[in-house]
Short mmCIF file of C-alpha atoms in Angstrom, two decimals:
data_model
loop_
_atom_site.label_atom_id
_atom_site.label_comp_id
_atom_site.label_asym_id
_atom_site.label_seq_id
_atom_site.Cartn_x
_atom_site.Cartn_y
_atom_site.Cartn_z
CA MET A 19 0.18 -0.14 -0.04
CA GLU A 20 1.58 3.46 -1.13
CA LEU A 21 0.86 5.56 1.92
CA ARG A 22 1.61 9.39 1.83
CA ILE A 23 2.36 11.46 5.05
CA GLU A 24 2.73 15.10 5.49
CA LEU A 25 4.85 16.03 8.14
CA ALA A 26 4.25 19.95 9.17
CA GLY A 27 7.60 21.26 11.07
CA ARG A 28 9.64 19.38 13.64
CA GLY A 29 7.92 19.14 16.35
CA ASP A 30 5.99 15.36 17.56
CA LEU A 31 6.65 14.14 14.19
CA ALA A 32 5.73 10.71 15.62
CA GLY A 33 2.18 11.83 16.50
CA GLN A 34 1.70 13.38 12.94
CA ILE A 35 2.48 9.87 11.80
CA ARG A 36 0.13 8.20 14.12
CA ASP A 37 -2.60 10.88 13.70
CA GLN A 38 -2.52 10.74 9.75
CA ILE A 39 -2.44 6.86 9.54
CA ALA A 40 -5.56 6.60 12.09
CA GLY A 41 -7.36 9.54 10.17
CA LEU A 42 -7.32 7.19 7.09
CA VAL A 43 -8.74 4.11 8.98
CA LYS A 44 -11.32 6.08 10.42
CA GLN A 45 -12.01 7.31 6.93
CA GLY A 46 -12.26 3.51 5.49
CA LEU A 47 -9.80 4.40 3.25
CA LEU A 48 -7.17 2.37 4.67
CA ARG A 49 -8.98 -1.03 5.10
CA ALA A 50 -8.40 -4.51 7.05
CA ASP A 51 -5.68 -6.55 5.83
CA ASP A 52 -4.12 -3.43 4.12
CA ARG A 53 -0.26 -3.63 3.97
CA ILE A 54 1.61 -0.64 5.35
CA PRO A 55 5.43 0.28 4.65
CA SER A 56 7.98 -0.98 7.27
CA SER A 57 9.21 1.32 9.52
CA ARG A 58 12.57 1.60 7.59
CA GLU A 59 10.96 2.27 4.53
CA LEU A 60 8.52 5.10 5.57
CA ALA A 61 11.31 6.52 7.97
CA ALA A 62 13.72 6.72 4.26
CA ARG A 63 10.41 8.22 2.49
CA LEU A 64 9.85 11.05 5.12
CA GLY A 65 13.52 11.83 5.90
CA VAL A 66 12.72 10.78 9.89
CA SER A 67 14.56 8.39 12.34
CA ARG A 68 13.09 5.10 11.83
CA THR A 69 12.28 5.17 15.97
CA THR A 70 10.50 7.85 15.11
CA VAL A 71 8.32 5.88 12.93
CA ALA A 72 8.65 2.90 15.29
CA THR A 73 6.76 4.71 17.99
CA ALA A 74 3.83 6.01 16.11
CA TYR A 75 3.24 2.34 14.93
CA GLU A 76 3.49 1.50 18.35
CA GLN A 77 1.05 3.92 19.30
CA LEU A 78 -1.02 2.87 16.48
CA THR A 79 -0.85 -1.01 17.73
CA ALA A 80 -2.05 -0.12 21.20
CA ASP A 81 -4.69 1.48 19.92
CA GLY A 82 -5.69 -1.32 18.06
CA PHE A 83 -5.28 0.35 14.56
CA LEU A 84 -2.26 -1.63 13.49
CA GLN A 85 -1.10 -5.65 14.12
CA ALA A 86 2.64 -7.00 13.66
CA ARG A 87 2.56 -10.29 11.63
CA THR A 88 6.03 -11.93 12.68
CA GLY A 89 8.58 -12.09 9.58
CA VAL A 90 5.79 -10.72 6.99
CA GLY A 91 5.05 -6.96 7.74
CA THR A 92 2.71 -4.26 9.59
CA TYR A 93 -1.28 -4.63 8.57
CA ILE A 94 -4.13 -2.47 9.37
CA ARG A 95 -6.32 -4.30 11.77
CA ASN A 96 -10.30 -4.95 11.22
CA PRO A 97 -11.29 -1.97 12.50
CA THR A 98 -15.16 -1.16 13.38
CA VAL A 99 -15.42 2.02 11.11
CA GLU A 100 -18.39 3.76 8.72
CA PRO A 101 -18.07 2.75 5.15
CA PRO A 102 -15.68 5.80 3.84
CA THR A 103 -17.68 9.16 3.00
CA LEU A 104 -15.37 11.15 0.67
CA SER A 105 -16.74 14.58 0.26
CA ARG A 106 -17.31 16.46 -3.12
CA LEU A 107 -14.94 18.83 -4.08
CA THR A 108 -16.61 22.21 -4.28
CA GLY A 109 -15.81 25.10 -6.19
CA GLY A 110 -13.92 25.62 -9.69
CA PRO A 111 -14.74 27.44 -13.11
CA GLU A 112 -17.64 27.29 -14.81
CA PRO A 113 -18.31 25.26 -18.12
CA GLN A 114 -19.48 26.97 -21.28
CA PRO A 115 -23.32 27.20 -21.45
CA ILE A 116 -23.58 24.60 -23.93
CA TRP A 117 -22.73 21.78 -21.36
CA ALA A 118 -25.85 23.32 -19.38
CA GLY A 119 -28.43 22.37 -22.05
CA LEU A 120 -27.04 18.57 -23.20
CA HIS A 121 -28.94 15.63 -21.77
CA ASP A 122 -27.02 13.77 -19.14
CA PRO A 123 -25.99 10.44 -20.41
CA GLU A 124 -28.08 7.22 -20.03
CA ASP A 125 -26.34 5.29 -17.38
CA LEU A 126 -26.08 1.82 -19.38
CA SER A 127 -23.92 0.25 -16.37
CA ALA A 128 -26.82 0.39 -14.08
CA ALA A 129 -28.15 -3.11 -13.08
CA ALA A 130 -30.43 -4.73 -15.73
CA PRO A 131 -34.39 -4.51 -15.54
CA ARG A 132 -36.24 -7.98 -15.23
CA PHE A 133 -37.02 -7.72 -18.56
CA ASP A 134 -34.72 -5.87 -20.52
CA LEU A 135 -36.25 -4.53 -23.56
CA ARG A 136 -33.53 -1.65 -23.77
CA ALA A 137 -31.93 -1.06 -27.64
CA GLY A 138 -28.26 -1.79 -28.81
CA ILE A 139 -27.72 -4.42 -26.23
CA PRO A 140 -26.28 -7.70 -27.29
CA ASP A 141 -26.78 -10.78 -25.63
CA ALA A 142 -23.43 -11.03 -23.56
CA ARG A 143 -24.85 -14.94 -22.48
CA SER A 144 -24.10 -16.09 -25.72
CA PHE A 145 -20.48 -14.37 -26.13
CA PRO A 146 -17.62 -16.84 -26.26
CA PHE A 147 -15.50 -16.07 -23.73
CA ALA A 148 -12.97 -18.50 -23.44
CA THR A 149 -12.08 -18.11 -26.64
CA TRP A 150 -12.08 -14.01 -26.18
CA ARG A 151 -10.07 -14.78 -23.06
CA ALA A 152 -7.37 -16.90 -24.34
CA ALA A 153 -6.84 -14.38 -27.43
CA VAL A 154 -6.46 -11.50 -24.70
CA ALA A 155 -3.99 -13.49 -22.87
CA ASP A 156 -1.80 -14.03 -25.15
CA GLN A 157 -1.17 -10.67 -26.03
CA PHE A 158 0.03 -10.00 -21.96
CA ARG A 159 2.98 -12.13 -22.68
CA PRO A 160 6.65 -10.82 -22.02
CA ASN A 161 7.89 -11.87 -25.65
CA VAL A 162 4.95 -10.39 -27.43
CA VAL A 163 6.60 -7.97 -29.79
CA GLY A 164 5.57 -4.16 -28.50
CA THR A 165 3.96 -5.04 -24.97
CA ALA A 166 5.55 -1.80 -23.65
CA ALA A 167 5.45 -0.07 -26.97
CA TYR A 168 3.24 2.74 -28.17
CA GLY A 169 1.32 2.13 -31.64
CA ASP A 170 0.45 3.69 -34.61
CA PRO A 171 -2.34 6.04 -33.79
CA ALA A 172 -4.06 4.50 -37.27
CA GLY A 173 -4.52 1.35 -35.27
CA ASP A 174 -2.37 -2.08 -35.03
CA PRO A 175 -1.50 -3.14 -38.65
CA GLY A 176 -2.84 -6.89 -38.32
CA LEU A 177 -6.25 -5.61 -37.01
CA ARG A 178 -6.58 -2.68 -40.01
CA THR A 179 -5.77 -5.94 -42.29
CA ALA A 180 -8.53 -8.00 -40.42
CA VAL A 181 -11.28 -5.29 -40.67
CA ALA A 182 -10.50 -4.21 -44.37
CA ARG A 183 -11.22 -7.97 -45.11
CA HIS A 184 -14.18 -8.41 -42.61
CA VAL A 185 -16.17 -5.42 -44.26
CA ALA A 186 -15.03 -6.03 -47.88
CA VAL A 187 -16.29 -9.44 -47.48
CA SER A 188 -19.35 -9.18 -45.68
CA ARG A 189 -20.51 -5.72 -46.66
CA SER A 190 -18.55 -5.04 -50.00
CA VAL A 191 -16.88 -1.70 -48.38
CA ARG A 192 -14.17 -0.62 -50.58
CA GLY A 193 -10.33 -0.21 -49.40
CA GLY A 194 -7.36 -1.61 -47.99
CA PRO A 195 -5.78 -1.42 -44.68
CA ASP A 196 -4.49 1.50 -44.90
CA ASP A 197 -7.76 3.34 -45.12
CA VAL A 198 -8.94 1.87 -41.89
CA LEU A 199 -8.47 3.85 -38.69
CA ILE A 200 -9.30 2.12 -35.36
CA THR A 201 -10.90 4.17 -32.97
CA ASN A 202 -13.01 3.60 -29.41
CA GLY A 203 -16.42 2.53 -30.69
CA ILE A 204 -18.40 5.20 -33.23
CA GLN A 205 -18.58 7.51 -31.02
CA GLN A 206 -14.56 8.47 -31.01
CA ALA A 207 -14.73 8.05 -34.85
CA ILE A 208 -17.46 10.51 -35.48
CA ASP A 209 -15.67 13.05 -33.24
CA LEU A 210 -12.39 12.59 -35.10
CA ILE A 211 -14.49 13.11 -38.51
CA ALA A 212 -16.41 16.62 -37.09
CA ARG A 213 -12.98 17.67 -35.75
CA VAL A 214 -11.09 17.36 -39.14
CA VAL A 215 -13.90 18.26 -41.11
CA LEU A 216 -15.69 20.64 -39.38
CA LYS A 217 -15.66 24.35 -38.00
CA PRO A 218 -17.93 25.75 -35.11
CA GLY A 219 -21.13 27.28 -36.91
CA ASP A 220 -21.66 24.64 -39.57
CA VAL A 221 -24.76 22.89 -40.80
CA VAL A 222 -25.08 19.27 -39.60
CA ALA A 223 -27.91 17.25 -40.84
CA VAL A 224 -29.05 14.08 -38.85
CA GLU A 225 -32.22 11.79 -38.84
CA ASP A 226 -34.84 13.21 -36.78
CA PRO A 227 -35.82 10.63 -35.29
CA GLY A 228 -32.07 9.65 -34.89
CA TYR A 229 -29.58 8.32 -32.49
CA GLY A 230 -28.82 10.56 -29.90
CA PRO A 231 -24.97 10.27 -28.74
CA PRO A 232 -23.71 12.19 -32.41
CA ARG A 233 -26.39 14.59 -32.08
CA VAL A 234 -25.06 15.77 -28.88
CA LEU A 235 -21.51 15.52 -29.77
CA PHE A 236 -21.74 17.84 -32.82
CA ARG A 237 -23.59 20.42 -30.55
CA SER A 238 -21.07 20.32 -27.87
CA LEU A 239 -18.36 20.96 -30.57
CA GLY A 240 -20.61 24.55 -31.88
CA LEU A 241 -22.44 23.02 -35.00
CA ARG A 242 -25.51 23.69 -35.70
CA VAL A 243 -27.45 20.53 -35.70
CA VAL A 244 -31.05 20.39 -38.22
CA GLY A 245 -32.96 17.26 -37.58
CA VAL A 246 -33.97 15.83 -41.36
CA PRO A 247 -37.34 13.83 -41.65
CA VAL A 248 -37.85 10.05 -42.10
CA ASP A 249 -40.32 8.07 -43.87
CA ASP A 250 -41.15 4.80 -44.98
CA GLU A 251 -37.93 4.76 -47.61
CA GLY A 252 -35.82 6.19 -45.13
CA LEU A 253 -33.81 9.50 -44.75
CA VAL A 254 -35.63 12.50 -46.98
CA VAL A 255 -32.85 13.65 -48.82
CA ASP A 256 -35.01 16.49 -50.18
CA ALA A 257 -35.58 17.53 -46.97
CA LEU A 258 -31.96 18.36 -46.78
CA PRO A 259 -30.75 21.71 -45.90
CA ALA A 260 -28.80 23.42 -48.79
CA ASP A 261 -25.95 24.52 -46.36
CA ALA A 262 -25.01 21.21 -44.25
CA ARG A 263 -21.68 20.32 -44.54
CA LEU A 264 -21.79 16.75 -43.22
CA VAL A 265 -25.04 14.13 -43.15
CA TYR A 266 -25.15 11.66 -40.27
CA VAL A 267 -26.97 8.45 -41.34
CA THR A 268 -27.89 4.51 -40.75
CA PRO A 269 -29.03 3.64 -44.00
CA ALA A 270 -29.03 -0.49 -43.06
CA HIS A 271 -31.27 -0.32 -40.11
CA GLN A 272 -32.50 3.31 -39.34
CA PHE A 273 -32.30 4.13 -35.75
CA PRO A 274 -34.94 3.92 -34.20
CA LEU A 275 -37.83 3.48 -36.74
CA GLY A 276 -35.93 0.28 -38.36
CA VAL A 277 -36.32 1.20 -41.98
CA PRO A 278 -33.51 0.59 -44.45
CA LEU A 279 -32.57 3.84 -46.82
CA SER A 280 -34.05 2.69 -49.86
CA ALA A 281 -31.98 2.16 -53.57
CA GLN A 282 -33.31 5.50 -54.76
CA ARG A 283 -32.39 7.21 -51.60
CA ARG A 284 -29.22 6.32 -51.59
CA THR A 285 -28.80 7.36 -55.16
CA ALA A 286 -30.13 10.52 -54.44
CA LEU A 287 -28.08 10.86 -51.09
CA LEU A 288 -24.68 10.52 -53.08
CA GLU A 289 -25.50 12.96 -55.86
CA TRP A 290 -26.61 15.50 -53.07
CA ALA A 291 -23.12 15.00 -51.40
CA ALA A 292 -21.42 15.24 -54.63
CA ARG A 293 -23.12 18.36 -55.66
CA THR A 294 -22.90 20.33 -52.64
CA GLY A 295 -19.16 19.10 -51.42
CA ALA A 296 -20.68 17.74 -48.17
CA THR A 297 -19.43 14.62 -46.35
CA ILE A 298 -21.73 11.72 -45.33
CA VAL A 299 -21.13 9.74 -42.22
CA GLU A 300 -22.63 6.06 -42.82
CA ASP A 301 -23.00 4.32 -39.61
CA ASP A 302 -23.73 0.83 -40.88
CA TYR A 303 -25.73 0.06 -37.64
CA ASP A 304 -26.75 -3.22 -37.13
CA SER A 305 -26.05 -4.23 -41.02
CA GLU A 306 -24.78 -7.46 -39.85
CA PHE A 307 -28.35 -8.79 -38.22
CA ARG A 308 -30.16 -9.10 -41.62
CA PHE A 309 -33.15 -11.65 -41.14
CA ALA A 310 -34.80 -11.03 -44.58
CA GLY A 311 -35.24 -9.44 -48.08
CA ARG A 312 -31.99 -8.91 -49.96
CA PRO A 313 -29.46 -6.36 -48.22
CA LEU A 314 -28.64 -3.29 -49.78
CA GLU A 315 -25.41 -2.00 -50.67
CA PRO A 316 -23.46 0.29 -48.53
CA LEU A 317 -22.95 4.17 -49.42
CA GLN A 318 -19.42 4.00 -49.26
CA SER A 319 -19.67 1.05 -51.74
CA LEU A 320 -21.76 3.00 -54.45
CA ASP A 321 -19.37 6.23 -53.95
CA ARG A 322 -16.92 7.15 -56.46
CA ASP A 323 -16.68 10.89 -55.35
CA GLY A 324 -15.05 10.15 -51.92
CA SER A 325 -17.79 11.65 -50.23
CA VAL A 326 -18.77 8.77 -47.37
CA ILE A 327 -16.94 7.95 -44.35
CA TYR A 328 -17.74 4.39 -43.15
CA VAL A 329 -17.86 3.81 -39.39
CA GLY A 330 -18.43 0.49 -37.86
CA SER A 331 -17.89 -1.17 -34.07
CA PHE A 332 -17.90 -4.31 -32.58
CA SER A 333 -20.32 -3.21 -29.73
CA LYS A 334 -23.26 -4.78 -31.00
CA ILE A 335 -21.63 -7.89 -32.58
CA MET A 336 -19.55 -8.53 -29.41
CA LEU A 337 -19.60 -6.83 -26.27
CA PRO A 338 -20.17 -2.98 -25.51
CA THR A 339 -17.78 -3.38 -23.08
CA ILE A 340 -14.95 -4.24 -25.87
CA ARG A 341 -15.30 -0.71 -27.01
CA LEU A 342 -13.54 -1.35 -30.28
CA GLY A 343 -14.34 0.73 -33.62
CA PHE A 344 -13.42 1.72 -36.93
CA LEU A 345 -13.57 4.35 -39.81
CA VAL A 346 -12.76 3.89 -43.56
CA ALA A 347 -12.02 7.20 -44.73
CA PRO A 348 -10.67 8.46 -48.42
CA PRO A 349 -7.14 9.61 -48.71
CA SER A 350 -7.43 12.99 -48.62
CA LEU A 351 -8.96 12.81 -45.00
CA TYR A 352 -6.98 10.08 -43.72
CA GLY A 353 -3.91 11.82 -42.80
CA ALA A 354 -5.81 14.37 -40.71
CA LEU A 355 -8.33 11.81 -39.06
CA ARG A 356 -4.55 9.85 -37.78
CA LYS A 357 -3.51 12.98 -36.44
CA ALA A 358 -6.64 13.95 -34.67
CA LYS A 359 -6.70 10.45 -33.32
CA TRP A 360 -2.97 10.90 -32.13
CA LEU A 361 -3.90 13.99 -30.30
CA THR A 362 -7.24 12.80 -28.81
CA ASP A 363 -5.58 9.34 -27.04
CA TRP A 364 -2.23 8.19 -29.17
CA HIS A 365 -4.14 4.99 -29.77
CA THR A 366 -6.73 2.38 -28.76
CA ALA A 367 -5.14 -0.31 -26.44
CA LEU A 368 -2.97 -2.28 -28.50
CA PRO A 369 -3.32 -5.80 -26.27
CA LEU A 370 -7.20 -5.60 -27.32
CA GLN A 371 -6.61 -4.49 -30.73
CA ARG A 372 -4.32 -7.82 -31.48
CA ALA A 373 -6.53 -10.06 -29.48
CA LEU A 374 -9.97 -9.01 -32.39
CA ALA A 375 -7.01 -9.49 -35.18
CA THR A 376 -6.57 -13.03 -34.21
CA PHE A 377 -10.34 -13.52 -33.08
CA ILE A 378 -11.19 -12.17 -36.43
CA GLU A 379 -8.56 -14.14 -38.53
CA ASN A 380 -9.15 -17.39 -36.95
CA GLY A 381 -12.88 -17.29 -37.60
CA HIS A 382 -14.55 -16.69 -34.44
CA LEU A 383 -15.90 -13.62 -34.87
CA ALA A 384 -17.83 -15.25 -38.13
CA HIS A 385 -18.86 -18.21 -36.26
CA HIS A 386 -20.44 -15.94 -33.62
CA LEU A 387 -22.18 -13.72 -35.86
CA ARG A 388 -23.80 -16.73 -37.88
CA ARG A 389 -24.93 -18.06 -34.53
CA MET A 390 -26.37 -15.42 -33.08
CA ARG A 391 -27.93 -14.27 -36.31
CA ARG A 392 -30.24 -17.18 -35.91
CA THR A 393 -30.61 -16.47 -32.27
CA TYR A 394 -31.68 -12.63 -33.02
CA ALA A 395 -33.91 -13.99 -35.79
CA GLN A 396 -35.85 -16.15 -33.74
CA ARG A 397 -36.54 -13.38 -31.11
CA HIS A 398 -37.42 -11.00 -34.12
CA HIS A 399 -39.96 -13.03 -35.00
CA HIS A 400 -41.35 -13.98 -32.22
CA LEU A 401 -41.24 -10.20 -30.89
CA GLN A 402 -43.37 -9.15 -34.23
CA ALA A 403 -45.84 -11.33 -33.93
CA ALA A 404 -46.77 -11.58 -30.20
CA LEU A 405 -46.96 -7.41 -30.94
CA HIS A 406 -49.45 -7.84 -33.85
CA THR A 407 -51.44 -10.42 -31.39
CA ALA A 408 -51.15 -8.30 -28.19
CA PHE A 409 -51.85 -5.27 -28.88
CA ASP A 410 -53.76 -5.61 -32.01
CA GLY A 411 -52.78 -1.83 -33.29
CA THR A 412 -52.86 -0.19 -30.24
CA LEU A 413 -49.08 0.19 -30.76
CA CYS A 414 -48.25 -0.80 -34.31
CA PRO A 415 -45.00 -2.14 -35.10
CA LEU A 416 -42.91 -0.53 -37.98
CA PRO A 417 -41.67 -2.61 -40.69
CA SER A 418 -38.54 -4.58 -39.64
CA LEU A 419 -35.86 -6.79 -41.21
CA ALA A 420 -32.70 -6.29 -39.46
CA GLY A 421 -31.00 -5.40 -35.97
CA LEU A 422 -31.46 -6.08 -32.48
CA HIS A 423 -35.00 -3.84 -32.09
CA VAL A 424 -38.39 -3.33 -33.17
CA ALA A 425 -39.93 -0.06 -32.97
CA VAL A 426 -43.68 0.37 -32.11
CA ARG A 427 -45.65 3.61 -33.51
CA SER A 428 -48.23 4.64 -30.64
CA PRO A 429 -51.70 5.58 -31.60
CA GLU A 430 -51.80 9.34 -31.88
CA PRO A 431 -48.57 11.66 -32.40
CA THR A 432 -48.80 13.23 -29.38
CA TYR A 433 -49.18 10.39 -27.22
CA ASP A 434 -47.22 10.63 -24.12
CA ASP A 435 -44.79 7.60 -24.75
CA THR A 436 -42.30 9.13 -21.86
CA ALA A 437 -45.02 8.62 -19.23
CA LEU A 438 -45.56 5.07 -20.97
CA ALA A 439 -42.23 4.23 -20.91
CA ALA A 440 -41.86 5.39 -17.07
CA ARG A 441 -45.00 3.27 -16.43
CA ALA A 442 -42.79 0.24 -17.92
CA THR A 443 -40.23 0.85 -15.85
CA GLU A 444 -41.87 0.75 -12.62
CA LEU A 445 -43.25 -2.52 -13.53
CA GLY A 446 -39.42 -3.95 -14.49
CA VAL A 447 -39.78 -3.72 -18.06
CA GLY A 448 -36.63 -1.73 -19.41
CA LEU A 449 -37.24 0.24 -22.90
CA LEU A 450 -36.93 3.87 -24.05
CA PRO A 451 -39.45 6.03 -25.58
CA LEU A 452 -39.54 7.15 -29.56
CA SER A 453 -39.41 10.67 -28.65
CA TYR A 454 -36.21 10.63 -26.80
CA HIS A 455 -34.93 10.53 -29.84
CA ALA A 456 -36.39 13.42 -31.33
CA VAL A 457 -34.32 16.06 -32.65
CA ASP A 458 -37.12 18.80 -32.66
CA PRO A 459 -38.95 20.13 -29.26
CA GLN A 460 -42.11 18.54 -31.00
CA PRO A 461 -41.54 15.05 -31.61
CA ARG A 462 -42.17 13.90 -35.49
CA VAL A 463 -43.52 10.23 -34.09
CA THR A 464 -44.09 8.79 -30.73
CA GLY A 465 -44.11 5.13 -29.43
CA LEU A 466 -41.32 3.00 -27.74
CA ILE A 467 -38.21 0.89 -28.88
CA LEU A 468 -38.38 -2.60 -28.06
CA GLY A 469 -34.86 -4.19 -28.05
CA TYR A 470 -34.78 -7.87 -27.77
CA GLY A 471 -30.46 -8.98 -27.93
CA ALA A 472 -30.93 -9.01 -23.97
CA ILE A 473 -34.05 -10.71 -23.40
CA GLU A 474 -34.47 -14.28 -23.53
CA GLN A 475 -37.23 -15.69 -26.07
CA ASN A 476 -39.16 -17.16 -23.55
CA ARG A 477 -39.29 -13.98 -21.23
CA ILE A 478 -40.53 -11.92 -24.17
CA ASP A 479 -44.29 -12.33 -23.47
CA GLU A 480 -43.95 -12.09 -19.99
CA ALA A 481 -42.47 -8.76 -20.91
CA LEU A 482 -45.30 -7.31 -23.40
CA ALA A 483 -47.84 -8.54 -20.85
CA LEU A 484 -46.57 -6.44 -17.93
CA LEU A 485 -46.15 -3.60 -21.11
CA LYS A 486 -50.05 -3.82 -21.95
CA GLN A 487 -50.75 -3.17 -18.40
CA CYS A 488 -49.22 0.08 -18.89
CA LEU A 489 -51.60 1.45 -22.11
#
């Protein structure tokens, strides 16, 4: 246990040492069986005689704070103290006004609800932990090259190669390893892009309703965010603001409504970007889990003008805690994005990068995806059928052929879906209202988002029965 003691003046040094150690114990910061430095070691650190420290230790032992274990060392005894109650700091400078107006982040680390219908959470129970643990453990051996070194801000070359091959085979994404940059999830990828492409005051177009965190991120950077409506063909391209410098879109499985961007709209969006010189950020959200229909090509694979930056993540297909993502950028932006990554956090953790490269190249990711696609397809079909049966038009499921959630529309646009979600939460059903993801103060659509990644299929009916009680 590292122990910091501050000595003031030259009077009663033993008493000062005794009082400070006793104070740490009383606060619960030093706990039972914590080992403290030997009297010789602490005396050397403090520049006092060993006798001074030994006197303090003898007093602490007599008062029941310490115990000496022969041949082992000196330890804190099992004191009867309250848990530590550290007071919050006070004062300090004020943040910029924009931060006061932003939503507090949703606490996804909190205990899962009894019936977990939260969107975007995969089934951790089915993850191949033993395989992943072995891949990670291999990276923490002394003879692994680069264990104690810093890495390329763009990412480990092996992982960039694995990602480039993976998205080329699975999604027809064009580009090689030198077009891929590894990030800490999609959110960092979007942050890097905004820093490189935009300046404060620029207009960013986002889907309305749409995924909230990027929208909040854009606002925090001083950008003007404009919501663009979504219909049954996806983003309404004709409604894009003429002065938008960037558009963020989820074309594979629009979040939260679930509709794919139609082929006609994809062409129109690319033509709009080429005409205006704007950048498209394509978040290929939920593209790995398609259960019916022919998958549409990513915008990136259709782009011939370098307008599209493709971003992806392993949070949904593996585990959110891994926090690994990537972007595929045109050459004109890649160098600046690499510099921005270096300035932000130098590089993403190398052992996890190399473990993921092994996981992909050995076929474990592809096997896991095939298995989970079957599991999620069963839950998807079960949930869709149960919604039609249980709610009979009260809550109308929107068409969905992919992903980890289904959106249901409320009977009226003005329906209070926030209150409905709150009542469901009180009954142990965790979910979010559609209006939570609205850009404008007046939501364009209200309803609920029902995720099925984290709930077992045999519990879906019970969850929906509780939800029906809330209507």
